[in-house]
CSV table of C-alpha atoms and ligand atoms in Angstrom, one decimal:
chain,number,residue,atom,x,y,z
A,291,VAL,CA,-3.8,19.6,31.6
A,292,ARG,CA,-7.3,20.9,31.6
A,293,ARG,CA,-6.6,23.3,28.7
A,294,PHE,CA,-4.9,20.4,26.8
A,295,ARG,CA,-7.9,18.2,27.4
A,296,SER,CA,-10.4,20.8,26.1
A,297,TRP,CA,-8.1,21.4,23.1
A,298,LEU,CA,-8.3,17.6,22.3
A,299,GLU,CA,-12.1,17.7,22.7
A,300,ASP,CA,-12.3,20.8,20.4
A,301,GLN,CA,-10.3,19.0,17.8
A,302,LEU,CA,-12.5,16.0,17.9
A,303,GLU,CA,-15.6,18.1,17.6
A,304,THR,CA,-14.2,19.9,14.6
A,305,LEU,CA,-13.5,16.6,12.9
A,306,ALA,CA,-17.0,15.4,13.7
A,307,SER,CA,-18.7,18.5,12.4
A,308,ASN,CA,-16.6,18.3,9.2
A,309,HIS,CA,-17.6,14.6,8.7
A,310,ARG,CA,-13.9,13.7,9.2
A,311,LEU,CA,-14.0,11.9,12.6
A,312,ARG,CA,-12.7,8.4,12.0
A,313,VAL,CA,-13.4,5.3,13.9
A,314,ALA,CA,-12.0,1.8,13.2
A,315,PRO,CA,-14.9,-0.5,12.3
A,316,GLU,CA,-15.4,-3.4,14.7
A,317,LEU,CA,-15.3,-6.6,12.6
A,318,GLU,CA,-14.7,-10.2,13.5
A,319,GLY,CA,-13.6,-13.5,11.9
A,320,PRO,CA,-10.6,-14.8,9.9
A,321,SER,CA,-11.8,-13.7,6.4
A,322,ARG,CA,-11.2,-10.2,5.1
A,323,VAL,CA,-13.9,-10.7,2.5
A,324,ARG,CA,-16.6,-12.2,4.7
A,325,PRO,CA,-16.1,-10.7,8.1
A,326,SER,CA,-19.0,-10.3,10.6
A,327,SER,CA,-20.0,-7.4,12.7
A,328,SER,CA,-21.6,-8.3,16.0
A,329,GLY,CA,-22.4,-11.7,14.5
A,330,ALA,CA,-24.0,-10.3,11.4
A,331,PRO,CA,-22.3,-11.4,8.1
A,332,LEU,CA,-20.9,-8.7,5.8
A,333,ILE,CA,-19.3,-8.8,2.4
A,334,SER,CA,-16.3,-6.6,2.5
A,335,PHE,CA,-14.7,-4.6,-0.4
A,336,SER,CA,-12.2,-2.9,1.9
A,337,SER,CA,-9.0,-4.8,2.5
A,338,ASN,CA,-5.8,-5.2,0.5
A,339,ASP,CA,-5.8,-8.9,1.0
A,340,TYR,CA,-6.1,-9.2,-2.7
A,341,LEU,CA,-5.4,-12.9,-2.9
A,342,GLY,CA,-7.2,-14.1,0.2
A,343,LEU,CA,-3.9,-15.1,1.8
A,344,ALA,CA,-4.5,-13.5,5.2
A,345,SER,CA,-6.7,-16.3,6.2
A,346,ASP,CA,-4.9,-19.1,4.3
A,347,PRO,CA,-4.1,-22.0,6.6
A,348,ALA,CA,-0.6,-22.3,5.1
A,349,LEU,CA,0.3,-19.0,6.6
A,350,ALA,CA,-1.0,-20.0,10.1
A,351,ARG,CA,0.9,-23.3,9.9
A,352,ALA,CA,4.1,-21.6,8.9
A,353,ALA,CA,3.7,-19.1,11.7
A,354,ALA,CA,3.0,-21.8,14.3
A,355,ALA,CA,6.1,-23.8,13.2
A,356,ALA,CA,8.3,-20.7,13.3
A,357,ALA,CA,7.0,-19.7,16.8
A,358,ALA,CA,7.9,-23.2,18.0
A,359,ALA,CA,11.3,-23.2,16.3
A,360,GLU,CA,12.4,-19.6,16.8
A,361,GLY,CA,10.1,-18.1,19.4
A,362,PHE,CA,7.6,-15.3,18.9
A,363,GLY,CA,9.3,-12.0,19.4
A,364,ALA,CA,12.7,-11.3,17.8
A,365,GLY,CA,13.9,-10.0,21.2
A,366,ALA,CA,15.7,-6.9,19.9
A,367,ALA,CA,16.8,-5.1,16.8
A,368,ARG,CA,18.3,-7.6,14.4
A,369,LEU,CA,21.7,-5.9,14.6
A,370,VAL,CA,21.7,-6.4,18.3
A,371,ALA,CA,20.1,-9.8,19.0
A,372,GLY,CA,17.7,-11.0,16.5
A,373,ASP,CA,18.9,-12.0,13.0
A,374,LEU,CA,17.0,-15.3,12.8
A,375,PRO,CA,16.6,-18.0,10.1
A,376,ALA,CA,13.1,-16.8,9.3
A,377,HIS,CA,14.4,-13.3,8.5
A,378,ARG,CA,17.2,-14.5,6.3
A,379,ALA,CA,15.1,-17.1,4.5
A,380,LEU,CA,12.4,-14.5,3.7
A,381,GLU,CA,15.0,-11.9,2.5
A,382,ALA,CA,16.6,-14.5,0.2
A,383,ALA,CA,13.2,-15.5,-1.2
A,384,LEU,CA,12.2,-11.9,-1.8
A,385,ALA,CA,15.4,-11.1,-3.5
A,386,ALA,CA,14.9,-14.1,-5.8
A,387,PHE,CA,11.2,-13.1,-6.5
A,388,THR,CA,12.1,-9.5,-7.4
A,389,GLY,CA,15.1,-10.6,-9.4
A,390,ARG,CA,17.5,-8.4,-7.4
A,391,PRO,CA,20.7,-9.5,-5.6
A,392,ALA,CA,19.5,-8.6,-2.1
A,393,ALA,CA,16.5,-7.5,0.0
A,394,LEU,CA,16.3,-6.0,3.5
A,395,LEU,CA,13.2,-6.7,5.7
A,396,PHE,CA,11.6,-4.0,7.8
A,397,PRO,CA,8.7,-4.3,10.3
A,398,THR,CA,6.2,-2.5,7.9
A,399,GLY,CA,6.0,-0.9,4.5
A,400,TYR,CA,5.7,2.5,6.1
A,401,GLN,CA,8.9,2.0,8.0
A,402,THR,CA,10.6,0.7,4.8
A,403,ASN,CA,9.8,4.0,3.0
A,404,LEU,CA,10.8,6.1,5.9
A,405,GLY,CA,14.1,4.2,6.4
A,406,VAL,CA,15.1,4.0,2.8
A,407,ILE,CA,14.5,7.6,1.9
A,408,THR,CA,15.9,9.1,5.0
A,409,ALA,CA,19.0,6.9,4.8
A,410,LEU,CA,19.7,7.7,1.1
A,411,ALA,CA,18.7,11.3,0.7
A,412,GLY,CA,19.7,14.4,2.7
A,413,PRO,CA,19.7,18.2,2.6
A,414,ASP,CA,21.9,18.4,-0.4
A,415,ASP,CA,19.7,16.2,-2.5
A,416,LEU,CA,16.6,16.6,-4.6
A,417,ILE,CA,13.6,14.3,-4.4
A,418,VAL,CA,11.1,14.4,-7.3
A,419,SER,CA,7.8,12.8,-6.1
A,420,ASP,CA,4.4,12.0,-7.6
A,421,ALA,CA,1.6,14.2,-6.3
A,422,ALA,CA,-0.4,11.2,-5.2
A,423,ASN,CA,2.4,9.3,-3.4
A,424,HIS,CA,1.5,7.5,-0.2
A,425,ALA,CA,1.8,9.3,3.2
A,426,SER,CA,4.8,7.1,4.1
A,427,LEU,CA,6.7,8.5,1.0
A,428,ILE,CA,5.6,12.1,1.8
A,429,ASP,CA,6.7,11.7,5.5
A,430,ALA,CA,10.0,10.2,4.3
A,431,CYS,CA,10.7,13.1,2.0
A,432,ARG,CA,10.0,15.6,4.7
A,433,LEU,CA,12.1,13.8,7.3
A,434,SER,CA,15.0,13.5,4.8
A,435,ARG,CA,15.2,17.4,4.7
A,436,SER,CA,15.9,17.1,1.0
A,437,LYS,CA,14.6,19.6,-1.5
A,438,VAL,CA,11.3,18.1,-2.7
A,439,ALA,CA,9.6,18.8,-6.0
A,440,ILE,CA,6.2,17.4,-6.6
A,441,TYR,CA,5.2,16.5,-10.1
A,442,ARG,CA,1.7,16.1,-11.5
A,443,HIS,CA,0.2,12.7,-10.9
A,444,THR,CA,1.6,10.1,-13.4
A,445,ASP,CA,3.0,12.9,-15.6
A,446,ALA,CA,6.5,11.8,-16.7
A,447,THR,CA,7.0,15.0,-18.7
A,448,ASP,CA,6.4,17.0,-15.5
A,449,ALA,CA,8.7,14.7,-13.6
A,450,ARG,CA,11.4,15.3,-16.2
A,451,ARG,CA,11.0,19.1,-15.8
A,452,ALA,CA,11.2,18.7,-12.0
A,453,LEU,CA,14.4,16.6,-12.2
A,454,ALA,CA,16.1,19.2,-14.4
A,455,ALA,CA,15.6,22.0,-11.8
A,456,PRO,CA,18.1,23.0,-9.1
A,457,PRO,CA,21.6,21.7,-8.6
A,458,ALA,CA,21.8,18.7,-6.2
A,459,ARG,CA,24.3,16.1,-5.0
A,460,HIS,CA,21.9,13.2,-5.8
A,461,ARG,CA,18.6,13.3,-7.6
A,462,PHE,CA,15.8,10.8,-6.7
A,463,LEU,CA,12.6,10.0,-8.5
A,464,VAL,CA,10.0,8.4,-6.3
A,465,THR,CA,6.7,6.8,-7.3
A,466,GLU,CA,4.3,4.1,-6.5
A,467,SER,CA,3.7,1.6,-9.3
A,468,LEU,CA,0.0,1.0,-8.6
A,469,PHE,CA,-1.5,4.0,-6.7
A,470,SER,CA,-3.2,3.1,-3.5
A,471,MET,CA,-6.1,5.5,-3.6
A,472,ASP,CA,-6.6,6.1,-7.4
A,473,GLY,CA,-5.9,2.5,-8.5
A,474,ASP,CA,-4.0,3.7,-11.6
A,475,ALA,CA,-0.5,2.8,-12.7
A,476,ALA,CA,2.6,4.9,-13.1
A,477,PRO,CA,4.1,5.3,-16.5
A,478,LEU,CA,7.2,3.4,-15.3
A,479,LEU,CA,9.0,3.2,-18.6
A,480,ASP,CA,8.8,6.9,-19.2
A,481,LEU,CA,9.7,7.6,-15.6
A,482,ALA,CA,12.7,5.3,-15.8
A,483,ASN,CA,13.9,7.1,-18.9
A,484,ALA,CA,13.4,10.5,-17.3
A,485,ALA,CA,15.4,9.2,-14.2
A,486,ALA,CA,18.2,7.8,-16.4
A,487,ASP,CA,18.5,11.0,-18.5
A,488,ALA,CA,18.8,13.1,-15.2
A,489,ASP,CA,21.2,10.5,-13.7
A,490,ALA,CA,18.5,10.1,-10.9
A,491,ILE,CA,18.0,7.2,-8.6
A,492,LEU,CA,14.7,5.5,-9.2
A,493,ILE,CA,12.7,4.3,-6.2
A,494,VAL,CA,9.5,2.5,-6.9
A,495,ASP,CA,7.0,1.4,-4.2
A,496,GLU,CA,5.2,-1.7,-5.5
A,497,ALA,CA,3.0,-2.1,-2.3
A,498,HIS,CA,-0.2,-2.7,-4.2
A,499,ALA,CA,1.2,-4.5,-7.3
A,500,LEU,CA,3.5,-7.2,-5.9
A,501,GLY,CA,1.9,-10.6,-5.8
A,502,VAL,CA,-1.0,-9.2,-7.9
A,503,LEU,CA,0.2,-7.8,-11.2
A,504,GLY,CA,2.9,-8.4,-13.7
A,505,PRO,CA,4.4,-11.8,-14.8
A,506,GLY,CA,3.9,-14.3,-12.0
A,507,GLY,CA,2.8,-11.4,-9.7
A,508,ARG,CA,6.2,-9.9,-9.8
A,509,GLY,CA,4.8,-6.4,-10.1
A,510,LEU,CA,4.6,-3.6,-12.6
A,511,CYS,CA,8.3,-2.9,-12.9
A,512,ALA,CA,8.8,-6.5,-14.0
A,513,ALA,CA,5.8,-6.2,-16.4
A,514,VAL,CA,7.6,-3.4,-18.4
A,515,GLY,CA,11.2,-4.5,-17.8
A,516,VAL,CA,12.2,-1.6,-15.5
A,517,THR,CA,14.8,-2.3,-12.8
A,518,PRO,CA,14.5,0.4,-10.2
A,519,ASP,CA,17.5,1.2,-8.0
A,520,VAL,CA,15.3,0.5,-5.0
A,521,LEU,CA,12.1,-1.6,-5.2
A,522,VAL,CA,9.9,-1.3,-2.1
A,523,GLY,CA,7.3,-3.9,-1.3
A,524,THR,CA,5.0,-4.6,1.6
A,525,LEU,CA,4.0,-7.9,3.0
A,526,GLY,CA,0.8,-6.7,4.6
A,527,LYS,CA,-1.3,-6.5,1.5
A,528,ALA,CA,-1.4,-9.3,-1.2
A,529,PHE,CA,1.0,-11.3,1.0
A,530,GLY,CA,-1.6,-11.4,3.8
A,531,ALA,CA,1.1,-11.1,6.5
A,532,ALA,CA,3.0,-7.9,7.7
A,533,GLY,CA,6.3,-6.3,7.1
A,534,GLY,CA,8.0,-4.4,4.2
A,535,PHE,CA,11.2,-4.8,2.3
A,536,ALA,CA,13.6,-2.9,0.0
A,537,ALA,CA,15.2,-4.9,-2.8
A,538,GLY,CA,18.3,-3.8,-4.7
A,539,ASP,CA,22.0,-4.6,-5.0
A,540,ALA,CA,24.1,-5.9,-2.2
A,541,ALA,CA,25.7,-2.5,-1.4
A,542,LEU,CA,22.2,-1.0,-1.0
A,543,ARG,CA,21.2,-3.7,1.5
A,544,ALA,CA,24.5,-3.3,3.4
A,545,TYR,CA,24.1,0.5,3.5
A,546,LEU,CA,20.5,0.4,4.6
A,547,LEU,CA,21.3,-2.2,7.3
A,548,ASN,CA,23.8,0.4,8.7
A,549,ARG,CA,21.9,3.6,8.1
A,550,ALA,CA,18.1,3.1,7.9
A,551,ARG,CA,16.9,4.2,11.3
A,552,THR,CA,13.7,2.3,11.0
A,553,PHE,CA,15.8,-0.9,10.7
A,554,VAL,CA,18.5,-0.1,13.1
A,555,PHE,CA,16.4,1.2,16.0
A,556,THR,CA,13.5,-1.1,16.1
A,557,THR,CA,12.9,-4.7,17.1
A,558,GLY,CA,13.1,-7.2,14.3
A,559,PRO,CA,9.9,-8.6,12.8
A,560,PRO,CA,8.6,-11.6,14.8
A,561,PRO,CA,9.9,-14.8,13.1
A,562,PRO,CA,6.3,-16.2,12.8
A,563,VAL,CA,5.3,-13.2,10.8
A,564,ALA,CA,8.4,-13.5,8.5
A,565,ALA,CA,7.6,-17.3,8.1
A,566,ALA,CA,4.0,-16.5,7.2
A,567,ALA,CA,5.1,-14.0,4.6
A,568,ARG,CA,7.5,-16.6,3.1
A,569,ALA,CA,4.6,-19.2,3.0
A,570,ALA,CA,2.5,-16.5,1.2
A,571,LEU,CA,5.3,-15.9,-1.3
A,572,GLU,CA,5.4,-19.7,-2.0
A,573,ILE,CA,1.7,-19.6,-2.9
A,574,ILE,CA,2.1,-16.4,-4.9
A,575,ARG,CA,4.8,-18.2,-7.0
A,576,SER,CA,2.7,-21.4,-7.4
A,577,PRO,CA,-0.1,-22.4,-9.8
A,578,SER,CA,-2.5,-21.5,-7.0
A,579,GLY,CA,-1.1,-17.9,-7.2
A,580,ASP,CA,-1.8,-17.8,-10.9
A,581,GLU,CA,-5.3,-19.1,-10.2
A,582,ARG,CA,-5.9,-16.4,-7.6
A,583,ARG,CA,-4.7,-13.7,-9.9
A,584,ARG,CA,-7.0,-14.9,-12.7
A,585,SER,CA,-10.0,-14.8,-10.3
A,586,LEU,CA,-9.0,-11.4,-9.1
A,587,ALA,CA,-8.7,-10.1,-12.7
A,588,ALA,CA,-12.1,-11.6,-13.6
A,589,ASN,CA,-13.7,-10.0,-10.5
A,590,ARG,CA,-12.1,-6.7,-11.4
A,591,ASP,CA,-13.5,-6.9,-15.0
A,592,GLN,CA,-16.9,-7.9,-13.8
A,593,LEU,CA,-17.2,-5.1,-11.3
A,594,GLY,CA,-15.5,-2.6,-13.5
A,595,ALA,CA,-18.0,-3.3,-16.3
A,596,ARG,CA,-20.9,-2.8,-14.0
A,597,LEU,CA,-19.6,0.4,-12.5
A,598,ARG,CA,-18.9,1.8,-16.0
A,599,GLN,CA,-22.5,1.0,-17.0
A,600,LEU,CA,-23.6,2.9,-13.9
A,601,GLY,CA,-21.5,5.8,-15.0
A,602,VAL,CA,-19.6,6.0,-11.7
A,603,ILE,CA,-16.1,5.3,-13.0
A,604,GLY,CA,-14.3,6.1,-16.3
A,605,ASP,CA,-11.9,3.4,-17.3
A,606,VAL,CA,-11.7,0.0,-15.6
A,607,PRO,CA,-8.4,0.2,-13.6
A,608,ALA,CA,-5.4,-2.0,-14.2
A,609,GLY,CA,-5.5,-3.6,-10.7
A,610,PRO,CA,-7.9,-4.4,-7.9
A,611,ILE,CA,-8.5,-0.9,-6.6
A,612,ILE,CA,-11.5,0.8,-7.9
A,613,PRO,CA,-12.2,4.3,-6.6
A,614,VAL,CA,-15.8,5.6,-6.9
A,615,ILE,CA,-15.3,9.3,-6.5
A,616,LEU,CA,-18.2,11.1,-4.9
A,617,GLY,CA,-16.7,14.5,-4.1
A,618,ALA,CA,-18.1,15.8,-0.8
A,619,ASP,CA,-17.0,14.1,2.4
A,620,ASP,CA,-20.6,13.5,3.7
A,621,ASP,CA,-21.7,12.0,0.4
A,622,ALA,CA,-19.0,9.3,0.8
A,623,VAL,CA,-19.8,8.7,4.4
A,624,VAL,CA,-23.6,8.5,3.8
A,625,ALA,CA,-23.0,6.1,0.8
A,626,ALA,CA,-20.7,3.8,2.9
A,627,ALA,CA,-23.3,3.8,5.8
A,628,ALA,CA,-26.1,2.9,3.4
A,629,LEU,CA,-24.1,0.1,1.9
A,630,ARG,CA,-23.4,-1.2,5.3
A,631,THR,CA,-27.1,-1.5,6.1
A,632,LEU,CA,-27.4,-3.6,2.9
A,633,GLY,CA,-24.6,-5.9,4.1
A,634,PHE,CA,-21.6,-4.5,2.3
A,635,PHE,CA,-18.5,-3.0,3.9
A,636,VAL,CA,-16.7,-0.4,1.9
A,637,PRO,CA,-14.6,2.4,3.4
A,638,ALA,CA,-15.3,6.1,2.7
A,639,ILE,CA,-11.9,7.7,2.1
A,640,ARG,CA,-11.7,11.4,2.9
A,641,PRO,CA,-9.1,14.1,3.0
A,642,PRO,CA,-6.3,14.3,4.1
A,643,THR,CA,-5.9,10.7,2.7
A,644,VAL,CA,-7.1,12.0,-0.7
A,645,PRO,CA,-7.2,15.6,-2.1
A,646,GLU,CA,-10.1,18.0,-1.0
A,647,GLY,CA,-13.3,17.5,-3.0
A,648,THR,CA,-12.4,13.9,-4.0
A,649,ALA,CA,-13.9,11.9,-1.1
A,650,ARG,CA,-14.6,8.4,-2.4
A,651,LEU,CA,-15.6,4.9,-1.8
A,652,ARG,CA,-12.4,2.9,-2.2
A,653,VAL,CA,-13.6,-0.5,-3.5
A,654,THR,CA,-11.0,-3.2,-3.4
A,655,LEU,CA,-11.4,-6.7,-4.8
A,656,SER,CA,-10.1,-10.0,-3.8
A,657,SER,CA,-9.8,-13.3,-5.5
A,658,GLU,CA,-12.1,-14.6,-2.8
A,659,HIS,CA,-15.1,-12.6,-4.0
A,660,ARG,CA,-17.6,-14.7,-5.9
A,661,PRO,CA,-19.4,-13.4,-9.0
A,662,ALA,CA,-22.7,-13.4,-7.0
A,663,ASP,CA,-21.1,-11.1,-4.4
A,664,ILE,CA,-20.0,-8.6,-7.1
A,665,ASP,CA,-23.4,-8.7,-8.8
A,666,ALA,CA,-25.2,-8.0,-5.5
A,667,PHE,CA,-22.7,-5.3,-4.6
A,668,ALA,CA,-23.1,-3.5,-7.9
A,669,THR,CA,-26.9,-3.6,-7.5
A,670,ALA,CA,-26.7,-2.2,-4.0
A,671,LEU,CA,-24.3,0.5,-5.1
A,672,ALA,CA,-26.7,1.5,-7.9
A,673,ARG,CA,-29.5,1.8,-5.3
A,674,VAL,CA,-27.4,3.8,-2.9
A,675,LEU,CA,-26.1,6.3,-5.5
A,676,ARG,CA,-29.5,6.7,-7.2
B,202,PLP,C1,1.9,2.8,-1.5
B,202,PLP,C2,2.0,2.3,-0.1
B,202,PLP,N1,3.2,2.2,0.4
B,202,PLP,C3,3.4,1.8,1.7
B,202,PLP,C4,2.4,1.5,2.5
B,202,PLP,C5,2.6,1.1,3.9
B,202,PLP,O1,2.7,-0.3,4.0
B,202,PLP,P1,2.4,-1.0,5.4
B,202,PLP,O2,1.0,-1.1,5.5
B,202,PLP,O3,3.1,-2.3,5.2
B,202,PLP,O4,3.1,-0.2,6.4
B,202,PLP,C6,1.1,1.6,2.0
B,202,PLP,C7,-0.1,1.2,2.8
B,202,PLP,O5,-0.3,1.0,3.9
B,202,PLP,C8,0.9,2.0,0.7
B,202,PLP,O6,-0.3,2.1,0.1
């Protein structure tokens, strides 16, 4: 035990000396845009609460009503004890929203990706995966024991090459639609064509796009008319709640319900969380959702223009994630700390979350930021990076 403890301490020291030791910042308050830290107000550009729904009273009301009607915890895995009205209603609403016949709810987006890919793909299969795909997709590919071929980020020609490679029972093409750390969009039409030509199953993770981008917030697949075989979404980002889901045809849902281990062997999502996610979806589909998306896009344009002027980004991204790439880990950490002293909270993202030498400030916008917040933040950033 002593040897193990000193190993742990060594690991932590190595992380610290490489500027890679992470701590979760201690913040308070209901708002993800205006939290406070030990009572001091901050303006945050860090969360994925893109539409300000995490603190919307409609979600809290829906959660309280569901807790009263259905209890808080689901009590067991849904197949065992807990398939409750809140789960079923949310799945029906998500299927309608994504325009697919069926949806299956998971406790988180991470578990959705793990469950979907390990249920569908095995050692005789080939998975072709974007180089910048999220950790949950990487872990899912590894756990599936499939052959995995990584293609260059957003390069549909390279994906096509990788799909043509070795013989396989089934081929899968897996991509995010809006990338979580780079903020750029996948070439979904070209990828869908590459998948169709190789008779490959297309899995698209719309974690950062659903609710935010595309017609009525229905995501980037809907924007270009692509219907993936499996569409993955999360309810913890623009939806302001928690959970994840896979949408597709009825056979897919029935198969995942039987075979996705992160569905079968885990307690069902708490009904109040599912009810809050459904309340969020109602707002996302309403005129208030359109209004929030318009504010978010205006905020993105305002900050994007300032950051371009400063020369710290190239193109203004398609969505609310703006990476300011600084390169060295300590540059990103020092910049984030300096912004914090000026009243702004932005996370420094370092390897292994992003590739070596691309440490960055990951700036995310919300519809709840005001033009004056963005102006003040851009001025502070210019000062810090000078
Ligand atoms: C692309 C992508 N997929 C899946 C997830 C996991 O979703 P969740 O936070 O709901 O587990 C994330 C982020 O957390 C993500 O960025």
